[in-house]
């Protein structure tokens, strides 16, 4: 499973790295450092990935089966 | 027969007047359930109420078409300039990029030890008296001091600064421009001296916000002194009353709900989760306004250029379509972090992480020293309309 963060939607609420500290981190401006990326989710961190997705007010985070970029 | 405007139901609900406590949340809930959208005719420029969670998120995100040319649906023609929120698009993004680093969680954490120490001192000041008006004597002093710290100014200045900021905010909300101007001049003169001092002897711009504003360039141009002062004033207007008001509702809730208070006293580590849920349940900024920049249909609502839109934050946060059992206090509730108390889209609250820190620290330190308290018997509490607050909240405890 992969977690994908849409850089066009992210406005830096910081909810995701707060609830998923082992998966995501913050940059100097308080935005998630992995904005715009698609990352493989380690099995043990699936719960954190789920919480990050459910905690984003912008709906910028999705969990998907493949790392392929949307067309 | 239902009255309509362009086919949309008309609401006469008034949100600008004082009510009994929690009166506005009841009204917001009731209006949201009447219709997906309503046209409110209580203002000369009526406004289109966007009342449900999904629509409100979408409204915040279409910032290029719904701009901050109007910031409040209740007072659409307020002239007071604010920065960065008056800017839109790339201009707004560029200024936010300069400010963001001072409000990021890492920057806010640097303020935590000082915040904790001041919170403890302020609570100790009132504890021996066995009572205080928590709104006036604690909840406003604490964020005012942290605001001065953020600007690199002495927290002791709070003593004379607080009456100025209170006078300005009251006049600002009441629409009294002459009274506001007097208070505003004192504040701007004070900021002007501070900014000029920093120009003369800059500090490390990575840690000192005023030094950063002085040295910053946008498209190779420095910020004008006037814009820097407007930014300082905006941070003050945005950060002090809101924090005071949030603390007011938190203390009111905890005074009235002993089980919730006991939970926090027994396990102070719950404070951040409790704060997040309090912010969802009791948003102070119950609405923001936007101005529509092009004719369009929005999910079935016909809008025209120049229309004022109401984004009902207080309605989104208790929308049962989004949050099950929305009027209940459930710290750590699933998906609770998606509340819109701080807005969404590029204009989302700059100070959100500082606010979270202030509220959590205040809760922890207060309850460490004063775990049991009650609302002073015989007190009649009211709720200010417009931007919600409890003007007074007298508490009592055993000494």
Short mmCIF file of C-alpha atoms in Angstrom, two decimals:
data_model
loop_
_atom_site.label_atom_id
_atom_site.label_comp_id
_atom_site.label_asym_id
_atom_site.label_seq_id
_atom_site.Cartn_x
_atom_site.Cartn_y
_atom_site.Cartn_z
CA UNK A 1 0.00 0.00 0.00
CA UNK A 2 1.08 3.56 -0.74
CA UNK A 3 0.30 6.94 0.75
CA UNK A 4 0.11 9.89 -1.60
CA UNK A 5 0.04 13.59 -0.68
CA UNK A 6 -1.36 16.09 -3.15
CA UNK A 7 0.87 19.19 -3.04
CA UNK A 8 -1.83 21.28 -4.72
CA UNK A 9 -4.25 20.60 -1.88
CA UNK A 10 -1.86 20.64 1.11
CA UNK A 11 -1.96 24.00 2.92
CA UNK A 12 0.09 22.97 5.94
CA UNK A 13 -2.44 22.11 8.67
CA UNK A 14 0.11 19.68 10.09
CA UNK A 15 -2.50 17.14 11.20
CA UNK A 16 -0.90 14.31 9.21
CA UNK A 17 2.58 14.28 10.71
CA UNK A 18 1.06 14.84 14.14
CA UNK A 19 -0.93 11.60 13.95
CA UNK A 20 1.62 9.72 11.77
CA UNK A 21 4.98 10.76 13.24
CA UNK A 22 6.75 7.55 12.16
CA UNK A 23 5.69 7.94 8.55
CA UNK A 24 5.62 11.69 7.87
CA UNK A 25 7.60 14.71 9.03
CA UNK A 26 7.39 18.51 8.89
CA UNK A 27 9.44 20.96 6.90
CA UNK A 28 10.67 24.40 8.02
CA UNK A 29 7.35 26.04 7.18
CA UNK A 30 5.26 23.46 9.02
CA UNK A 31 4.11 21.71 5.85
CA UNK A 32 4.48 17.95 5.53
CA UNK A 33 7.95 17.31 4.10
CA UNK A 34 6.60 14.50 1.88
CA UNK A 35 4.12 16.79 0.08
CA UNK A 36 3.82 15.80 -3.58
CA UNK A 37 5.23 12.32 -2.95
CA UNK A 38 3.88 8.79 -3.01
CA UNK A 39 5.47 6.53 -0.40
CA UNK A 40 5.28 2.83 0.37
CA UNK A 41 3.63 2.26 3.76
CA UNK A 42 5.42 -0.25 6.02
CA UNK A 43 2.90 -2.87 7.22
CA UNK A 44 3.21 -1.72 10.85
CA UNK A 45 2.34 1.88 9.97
CA UNK A 46 -0.90 1.25 8.10
CA UNK A 47 -2.85 2.54 11.08
CA UNK A 48 -0.92 5.81 11.13
CA UNK A 49 -1.42 6.19 7.37
CA UNK A 50 -5.15 5.72 7.83
CA UNK A 51 -5.27 8.32 10.60
CA UNK A 52 -3.30 10.81 8.51
CA UNK A 53 -5.75 10.36 5.65
CA UNK A 54 -8.77 10.79 7.92
CA UNK A 55 -7.22 13.78 9.68
CA UNK A 56 -6.48 16.02 6.71
CA UNK A 57 -9.01 18.88 6.45
CA UNK A 58 -8.09 19.44 2.81
CA UNK A 59 -8.57 15.83 1.73
CA UNK A 60 -5.03 15.99 0.34
CA UNK A 61 -4.00 12.48 1.40
CA UNK A 62 -4.99 9.19 -0.15
CA UNK A 63 -4.03 5.56 0.32
CA UNK A 64 -3.71 3.53 -2.85
CA UNK A 65 -2.74 0.09 -4.07
CA UNK A 66 -0.02 1.19 -6.47
CA UNK A 67 2.58 3.93 -6.68
CA UNK A 68 1.56 4.82 -10.23
CA UNK A 69 0.91 8.53 -10.69
CA UNK A 70 -2.62 9.44 -11.77
CA UNK A 71 -2.90 10.24 -15.46
CA UNK B 1 -45.14 29.51 1.31
CA UNK B 2 -41.40 29.74 1.78
CA UNK B 3 -39.78 33.02 0.86
CA UNK B 4 -37.01 32.60 -1.73
CA UNK B 5 -34.22 34.56 -3.39
CA UNK B 6 -33.12 33.20 -6.80
CA UNK B 7 -34.92 30.04 -5.77
CA UNK B 8 -33.01 29.72 -2.49
CA UNK B 9 -34.80 29.79 0.90
CA UNK B 10 -34.44 33.06 2.83
CA UNK B 11 -33.13 33.13 6.39
CA UNK B 12 -33.70 36.00 8.83
CA UNK B 13 -31.37 34.51 11.43
CA UNK B 14 -29.33 37.19 13.24
CA UNK B 15 -25.81 36.21 14.31
CA UNK B 16 -24.48 39.57 15.43
CA UNK B 17 -26.23 40.04 18.78
CA UNK B 18 -25.56 38.75 22.29
CA UNK B 19 -27.42 35.62 23.40
CA UNK B 20 -27.53 33.19 26.28
CA UNK B 21 -24.49 30.86 26.37
CA UNK B 22 -24.35 28.37 23.51
CA UNK B 23 -27.20 30.29 21.83
CA UNK B 24 -25.29 30.71 18.58
CA UNK B 25 -24.40 27.04 18.27
CA UNK B 26 -28.10 26.13 18.55
CA UNK B 27 -28.99 28.71 15.92
CA UNK B 28 -26.20 27.55 13.59
CA UNK B 29 -27.37 23.95 13.90
CA UNK B 30 -30.99 24.86 13.26
CA UNK B 31 -30.23 26.94 10.16
CA UNK B 32 -27.99 24.25 8.68
CA UNK B 33 -30.76 21.67 8.90
CA UNK B 34 -33.37 23.89 7.21
CA UNK B 35 -31.68 23.81 3.80
CA UNK B 36 -28.33 23.14 2.15
CA UNK B 37 -28.04 26.84 1.22
CA UNK B 38 -29.94 29.90 2.43
CA UNK B 39 -29.96 33.58 1.55
CA UNK B 40 -29.67 35.68 4.71
CA UNK B 41 -31.31 39.11 4.48
CA UNK B 42 -30.27 40.59 7.85
CA UNK B 43 -27.57 42.78 6.29
CA UNK B 44 -27.79 45.48 3.57
CA UNK B 45 -25.54 43.22 1.49
CA UNK B 46 -27.32 39.95 2.10
CA UNK B 47 -25.23 36.80 2.06
CA UNK B 48 -25.47 33.28 0.72
CA UNK B 49 -25.07 30.79 3.53
CA UNK B 50 -23.00 27.73 2.69
CA UNK B 51 -23.86 25.58 5.67
CA UNK B 52 -22.71 22.00 5.28
CA UNK B 53 -19.26 20.51 5.78
CA UNK B 54 -18.40 19.30 2.27
CA UNK B 55 -19.62 22.50 0.62
CA UNK B 56 -17.70 24.63 3.11
CA UNK B 57 -14.40 22.80 2.48
CA UNK B 58 -14.97 23.24 -1.25
CA UNK B 59 -15.73 26.93 -0.69
CA UNK B 60 -12.47 27.46 1.20
CA UNK B 61 -10.55 25.68 -1.53
CA UNK B 62 -11.95 27.71 -4.46
CA UNK B 63 -9.93 30.68 -3.23
CA UNK B 64 -9.23 31.95 -6.75
CA UNK B 65 -12.94 32.61 -7.38
CA UNK B 66 -14.17 33.23 -3.83
CA UNK B 67 -11.69 35.79 -2.50
CA UNK B 68 -11.07 37.61 0.76
CA UNK B 69 -12.24 40.91 -0.77
CA UNK B 70 -14.93 40.16 1.82
CA UNK B 71 -13.66 38.57 5.06
CA UNK B 72 -16.82 38.47 7.13
CA UNK B 73 -20.32 37.87 5.79
CA UNK B 74 -21.68 39.82 8.76
CA UNK B 75 -19.50 42.89 8.08
CA UNK B 76 -18.63 42.74 4.38
CA UNK B 77 -17.56 46.35 4.00
CA UNK B 78 -15.17 46.58 6.92
CA UNK B 79 -12.30 48.75 5.74
CA UNK B 80 -9.59 47.78 8.25
CA UNK B 81 -6.65 46.46 6.21
CA UNK B 82 -5.29 43.08 7.31
CA UNK B 83 -2.20 41.24 6.10
CA UNK B 84 -1.67 38.65 4.77
CA UNK B 85 -5.41 37.85 4.49
CA UNK B 86 -6.35 40.75 2.21
CA UNK B 87 -4.01 39.35 -0.42
CA UNK B 88 -5.01 36.50 -2.71
CA UNK B 89 -3.27 34.11 -5.10
CA UNK B 90 0.50 34.35 -5.58
CA UNK B 91 0.83 37.65 -3.66
CA UNK B 92 -0.71 35.98 -0.63
CA UNK B 93 1.42 32.86 -0.98
CA UNK B 94 4.64 34.87 -1.11
CA UNK B 95 3.93 36.71 2.13
CA UNK B 96 2.77 33.53 3.85
CA UNK B 97 6.07 31.88 2.92
CA UNK B 98 7.91 34.57 4.88
CA UNK B 99 5.71 34.17 7.94
CA UNK B 100 5.07 30.41 7.98
CA UNK B 101 8.37 29.44 9.58
CA UNK B 102 7.58 31.45 12.73
CA UNK B 103 4.29 29.63 13.19
CA UNK B 104 5.39 26.10 12.28
CA UNK B 105 5.22 23.49 15.05
CA UNK B 106 9.02 23.55 15.45
CA UNK B 107 9.04 27.33 16.00
CA UNK B 108 6.09 27.11 18.35
CA UNK B 109 7.88 24.45 20.41
CA UNK B 110 10.69 26.92 21.05
CA UNK B 111 8.14 29.09 22.87
CA UNK B 112 6.80 26.24 25.01
CA UNK B 113 9.03 26.59 28.10
CA UNK B 114 8.33 30.31 28.32
CA UNK B 115 4.60 29.73 27.78
CA UNK B 116 4.49 27.13 30.52
CA UNK B 117 6.33 29.34 32.98
CA UNK B 118 4.08 32.36 32.33
CA UNK B 119 0.93 30.25 32.53
CA UNK B 120 2.03 28.91 35.90
CA UNK B 121 2.84 32.40 37.20
CA UNK B 122 -0.47 33.83 36.06
CA UNK B 123 -2.43 30.98 37.66
CA UNK B 124 -0.43 31.36 40.88
CA UNK B 125 -1.33 35.04 40.95
CA UNK B 126 -5.05 34.30 41.17
CA UNK B 127 -5.04 30.99 43.05
CA UNK B 128 -4.83 32.34 46.62
CA UNK B 129 -7.88 34.57 46.06
CA UNK B 130 -10.19 31.63 45.54
CA UNK B 131 -11.95 33.30 42.63
CA UNK B 132 -11.33 35.26 39.46
CA UNK B 133 -12.93 36.28 36.20
CA UNK B 134 -11.00 33.80 34.10
CA UNK B 135 -11.81 35.63 30.84
CA UNK B 136 -10.40 38.98 31.97
CA UNK B 137 -7.71 37.94 34.43
CA UNK B 138 -6.13 34.91 32.80
CA UNK B 139 -7.44 34.01 29.36
CA UNK B 140 -6.55 37.35 27.73
CA UNK B 141 -3.33 38.10 29.61
CA UNK B 142 -1.69 34.83 28.64
CA UNK B 143 -1.97 35.13 24.82
CA UNK B 144 -1.13 38.84 24.99
CA UNK B 145 2.17 38.07 26.68
CA UNK B 146 2.99 35.31 24.19
CA UNK B 147 2.19 37.66 21.31
CA UNK B 148 4.69 40.20 22.69
CA UNK B 149 7.25 37.40 23.06
CA UNK B 150 6.65 36.41 19.42
CA UNK B 151 7.47 39.97 18.39
CA UNK B 152 10.57 39.94 20.58
CA UNK B 153 9.09 42.54 22.94
CA UNK B 154 9.17 42.50 26.77
CA UNK B 155 6.21 40.56 28.22
CA UNK B 156 6.03 43.17 31.02
CA UNK B 157 4.73 45.59 28.38
CA UNK B 158 1.49 43.60 28.52
CA UNK B 159 0.46 45.80 31.43
CA UNK B 160 -0.04 48.87 29.22
CA UNK B 161 -0.44 47.07 25.90
CA UNK B 162 -3.45 45.00 26.96
CA UNK B 163 -5.80 47.97 27.61
CA UNK B 164 -4.93 49.32 24.15
CA UNK B 165 -5.56 46.05 22.34
CA UNK B 166 -8.80 45.50 24.27
CA UNK B 167 -10.03 49.00 23.37
CA UNK B 168 -9.18 48.51 19.71
CA UNK B 169 -10.79 45.09 19.47
CA UNK B 170 -13.99 46.23 21.17
CA UNK B 171 -14.28 49.30 18.92
CA UNK B 172 -13.40 47.21 15.86
CA UNK B 173 -16.24 44.76 16.55
CA UNK B 174 -18.72 47.44 17.55
CA UNK B 175 -18.04 49.41 14.36
CA UNK B 176 -16.81 52.55 16.16
CA UNK B 177 -14.06 53.85 13.86
CA UNK B 178 -13.17 56.95 15.91
CA UNK B 179 -12.60 55.05 19.16
CA UNK B 180 -10.72 52.40 17.20
CA UNK B 181 -8.46 55.00 15.61
CA UNK B 182 -7.30 56.36 18.99
CA UNK B 183 -6.34 52.92 20.29
CA UNK B 184 -4.87 51.90 16.96
CA UNK B 185 -2.53 54.88 16.88
CA UNK B 186 -1.05 53.99 20.28
CA UNK B 187 -0.49 50.41 19.18
CA UNK B 188 1.01 51.34 15.82
CA UNK B 189 3.37 53.85 17.46
CA UNK B 190 4.50 51.11 19.82
CA UNK B 191 5.06 48.65 16.96
CA UNK B 192 6.75 51.37 14.89
CA UNK B 193 9.34 51.94 17.61
CA UNK B 194 9.95 48.19 17.89
CA UNK B 195 10.35 47.66 14.15
CA UNK B 196 12.67 50.67 13.84
CA UNK B 197 14.76 49.35 16.74
CA UNK B 198 15.10 46.03 14.88
CA UNK B 199 16.11 47.81 11.69
CA UNK B 200 18.89 49.50 13.64
CA UNK B 201 20.01 46.33 15.44
CA UNK B 202 18.78 43.21 13.62
CA UNK B 203 18.64 39.87 15.42
CA UNK B 204 18.88 36.40 13.87
CA UNK B 205 16.16 36.43 11.16
CA UNK B 206 15.81 32.64 11.47
CA UNK B 207 14.40 33.07 14.97
CA UNK B 208 13.25 36.67 15.23
CA UNK B 209 10.13 37.44 13.21
CA UNK B 210 10.45 41.22 13.12
CA UNK B 211 14.06 41.00 11.92
CA UNK B 212 12.91 38.59 9.22
CA UNK B 213 10.12 40.97 8.11
CA UNK B 214 12.65 43.80 7.92
CA UNK B 215 15.15 41.86 5.78
CA UNK B 216 12.61 39.93 3.67
CA UNK B 217 12.29 40.62 -0.06
CA UNK B 218 9.27 39.84 -2.24
CA UNK B 219 10.17 40.05 -5.94
CA UNK B 220 13.34 41.88 -4.85
CA UNK B 221 11.35 44.53 -2.98
CA UNK B 222 11.46 45.00 0.81
CA UNK B 223 8.19 45.18 2.74
CA UNK B 224 7.19 48.75 3.55
CA UNK B 225 7.21 49.86 7.18
CA UNK B 226 3.45 50.33 6.87
CA UNK B 227 2.92 46.75 5.71
CA UNK B 228 5.09 45.38 8.51
CA UNK B 229 3.03 47.32 11.05
CA UNK B 230 -0.19 46.03 9.45
CA UNK B 231 1.12 42.47 9.75
CA UNK B 232 1.88 43.00 13.46
CA UNK B 233 -1.56 44.51 14.02
CA UNK B 234 -3.23 41.66 12.15
CA UNK B 235 -1.46 39.04 14.25
CA UNK B 236 -2.70 40.85 17.34
CA UNK B 237 -6.30 41.12 16.13
CA UNK B 238 -6.31 37.49 15.02
CA UNK B 239 -4.56 35.91 17.97
CA UNK B 240 -5.61 37.48 21.25
CA UNK B 241 -9.39 37.58 21.35
CA UNK B 242 -9.69 34.14 19.74
CA UNK B 243 -7.44 32.50 22.33
CA UNK B 244 -9.23 34.24 25.19
CA UNK B 245 -12.55 33.11 23.78
CA UNK B 246 -11.43 29.51 23.27
CA UNK B 247 -10.24 29.38 26.87
CA UNK B 248 -13.56 30.83 27.99
CA UNK B 249 -15.55 28.03 26.37
CA UNK B 250 -13.09 25.41 27.59
CA UNK B 251 -13.33 26.57 31.21
CA UNK B 252 -17.10 26.89 30.93
CA UNK B 253 -17.35 23.32 29.62
CA UNK B 254 -15.03 21.95 32.29
CA UNK B 255 -16.77 23.86 35.08
CA UNK B 256 -20.09 22.38 34.00
CA UNK B 257 -18.89 18.86 33.17
CA UNK B 258 -17.05 17.46 36.15
CA UNK B 259 -16.35 14.08 34.57
CA UNK B 260 -14.51 15.68 31.65
CA UNK B 261 -12.54 17.86 34.04
CA UNK B 262 -11.58 14.89 36.18
CA UNK B 263 -10.34 13.08 33.08
CA UNK B 264 -7.91 15.92 32.36
CA UNK B 265 -6.82 16.37 35.95
CA UNK B 266 -6.07 12.64 36.27
CA UNK B 267 -4.22 12.47 32.95
CA UNK B 268 -2.78 15.80 31.76
CA UNK B 269 -1.35 14.07 28.67
CA UNK B 270 -4.90 14.13 27.27
CA UNK B 271 -4.70 17.93 26.93
CA UNK B 272 -3.80 18.10 23.21
CA UNK B 273 -6.59 15.71 22.19
CA UNK B 274 -9.04 17.55 24.44
CA UNK B 275 -7.99 20.89 22.95
CA UNK B 276 -8.55 19.64 19.41
CA UNK B 277 -12.05 18.49 20.30
CA UNK B 278 -12.84 21.71 22.19
CA UNK B 279 -11.81 23.70 19.13
CA UNK B 280 -14.12 21.60 16.95
CA UNK B 281 -17.02 21.90 19.36
CA UNK B 282 -16.68 25.60 20.22
CA UNK B 283 -15.28 27.49 17.23
CA UNK B 284 -15.18 31.24 17.95
CA UNK B 285 -14.97 32.34 14.37
CA UNK B 286 -18.34 30.82 13.47
CA UNK B 287 -18.19 32.12 9.91
CA UNK B 288 -15.93 33.80 7.42
CA UNK B 289 -17.02 35.69 4.34
CA UNK B 290 -15.88 35.53 0.76
CA UNK B 291 -16.71 37.62 -2.31
CA UNK B 292 -17.64 35.86 -5.54
CA UNK B 293 -15.54 37.03 -8.51
CA UNK B 294 -17.48 35.41 -11.37
CA UNK B 295 -21.03 34.31 -12.14
CA UNK B 296 -21.34 30.59 -11.55
CA UNK B 297 -23.45 27.75 -10.25
CA UNK B 298 -22.12 26.21 -7.03
CA UNK B 299 -23.65 22.78 -6.38
CA UNK B 300 -27.05 24.04 -7.51
CA UNK B 301 -26.75 27.55 -6.02
CA UNK B 302 -26.77 30.37 -8.57
CA UNK B 303 -24.16 32.97 -7.67
CA UNK B 304 -23.34 36.29 -9.32
CA UNK B 305 -20.20 38.41 -9.35
CA UNK B 306 -20.06 40.51 -6.19
CA UNK B 307 -22.20 38.17 -4.08
CA UNK B 308 -21.18 37.68 -0.47
CA UNK B 309 -20.80 34.08 0.65
CA UNK B 310 -20.94 32.86 4.28
CA UNK B 311 -18.75 29.86 5.05
CA UNK B 312 -20.38 28.49 8.21
CA UNK B 313 -17.43 27.12 10.19
CA UNK B 314 -19.65 26.69 13.25
CA UNK B 315 -22.10 24.73 11.10
CA UNK B 316 -19.43 22.51 9.52
CA UNK B 317 -17.92 21.54 12.86
CA UNK B 318 -21.23 20.19 14.13
CA UNK B 319 -22.55 18.80 10.87
CA UNK B 320 -23.90 15.33 11.69
CA UNK B 321 -23.16 14.28 8.08
CA UNK B 322 -19.48 14.60 9.00
CA UNK B 323 -19.18 14.14 12.75
CA UNK B 324 -21.41 11.53 14.42
CA UNK B 325 -23.06 12.78 17.63
CA UNK B 326 -21.63 16.22 16.79
CA UNK B 327 -22.70 18.11 19.92
CA UNK B 328 -20.89 15.67 22.22
CA UNK B 329 -17.36 16.23 23.56
CA UNK B 330 -15.38 13.17 22.42
CA UNK B 331 -11.63 13.77 22.69
CA UNK B 332 -9.71 11.74 20.13
CA UNK B 333 -12.84 11.15 18.03
CA UNK B 334 -12.16 9.47 14.70
CA UNK B 335 -11.50 12.06 12.00
CA UNK B 336 -11.91 14.88 14.54
CA UNK B 337 -8.85 16.65 13.15
CA UNK B 338 -10.79 17.48 9.99
CA UNK B 339 -12.74 20.21 11.77
CA UNK B 340 -12.64 23.64 10.14
CA UNK B 341 -12.19 25.91 13.17
CA UNK B 342 -8.97 27.22 11.64
CA UNK B 343 -10.42 27.42 8.15
CA UNK B 344 -9.02 25.59 5.13
CA UNK B 345 -7.42 26.42 1.81
CA UNK B 346 -4.46 28.78 1.52
CA UNK B 347 -5.88 31.27 4.03
CA UNK B 348 -6.10 28.70 6.84
CA UNK B 349 -5.16 30.19 10.19
CA UNK B 350 -1.46 31.02 10.35
CA UNK B 351 -1.41 30.80 14.14
CA UNK B 352 -3.12 27.41 14.50
CA UNK B 353 -0.13 25.64 16.04
CA UNK B 354 0.57 28.47 18.46
CA UNK B 355 -3.09 28.45 19.47
CA UNK B 356 -2.98 24.70 20.11
CA UNK B 357 0.13 25.07 22.24
CA UNK B 358 -1.31 27.97 24.25
CA UNK B 359 -4.56 26.18 24.95
CA UNK B 360 -2.92 22.89 25.95
CA UNK B 361 -0.36 24.58 28.20
CA UNK B 362 -3.04 26.76 29.83
CA UNK B 363 -5.19 23.69 30.51
CA UNK B 364 -2.33 21.67 31.96
CA UNK B 365 -0.97 24.42 34.20
CA UNK B 366 -4.36 25.63 35.43
CA UNK B 367 -5.54 22.17 36.42
CA UNK B 368 -2.26 21.30 38.09
CA UNK B 369 -2.82 24.21 40.49
CA UNK B 370 -6.63 24.57 40.51
CA UNK B 371 -8.18 21.18 39.74
CA UNK B 372 -11.62 21.93 41.19
CA UNK B 373 -13.70 25.00 40.53
CA UNK B 374 -17.23 26.14 39.76
CA UNK B 375 -18.98 29.03 38.08
CA UNK B 376 -19.58 31.70 40.72
CA UNK B 377 -23.16 31.20 41.94
CA UNK B 378 -25.62 33.84 40.79
CA UNK B 379 -23.64 34.69 37.67
CA UNK B 380 -25.62 35.39 34.52
CA UNK B 381 -23.47 34.41 31.55
CA UNK B 382 -23.86 35.81 28.05
CA UNK B 383 -22.34 35.04 24.67
CA UNK B 384 -21.18 37.85 22.38
CA UNK B 385 -22.39 37.62 18.79
CA UNK B 386 -20.34 38.27 15.65
CA UNK B 387 -17.16 36.60 16.83
CA UNK B 388 -18.09 34.47 19.80
CA UNK B 389 -16.75 34.99 23.28
CA UNK B 390 -17.84 34.91 26.91
CA UNK B 391 -17.28 38.52 28.02
CA UNK B 392 -16.96 37.36 31.63
CA UNK B 393 -16.58 33.97 33.27
CA UNK B 394 -16.28 34.27 37.08
CA UNK B 395 -14.96 31.06 38.67
CA UNK B 396 -14.63 30.08 42.35
CA UNK B 397 -12.59 27.40 44.11
CA UNK B 398 -11.61 26.38 47.63
CA UNK B 399 -8.35 27.86 48.91
#
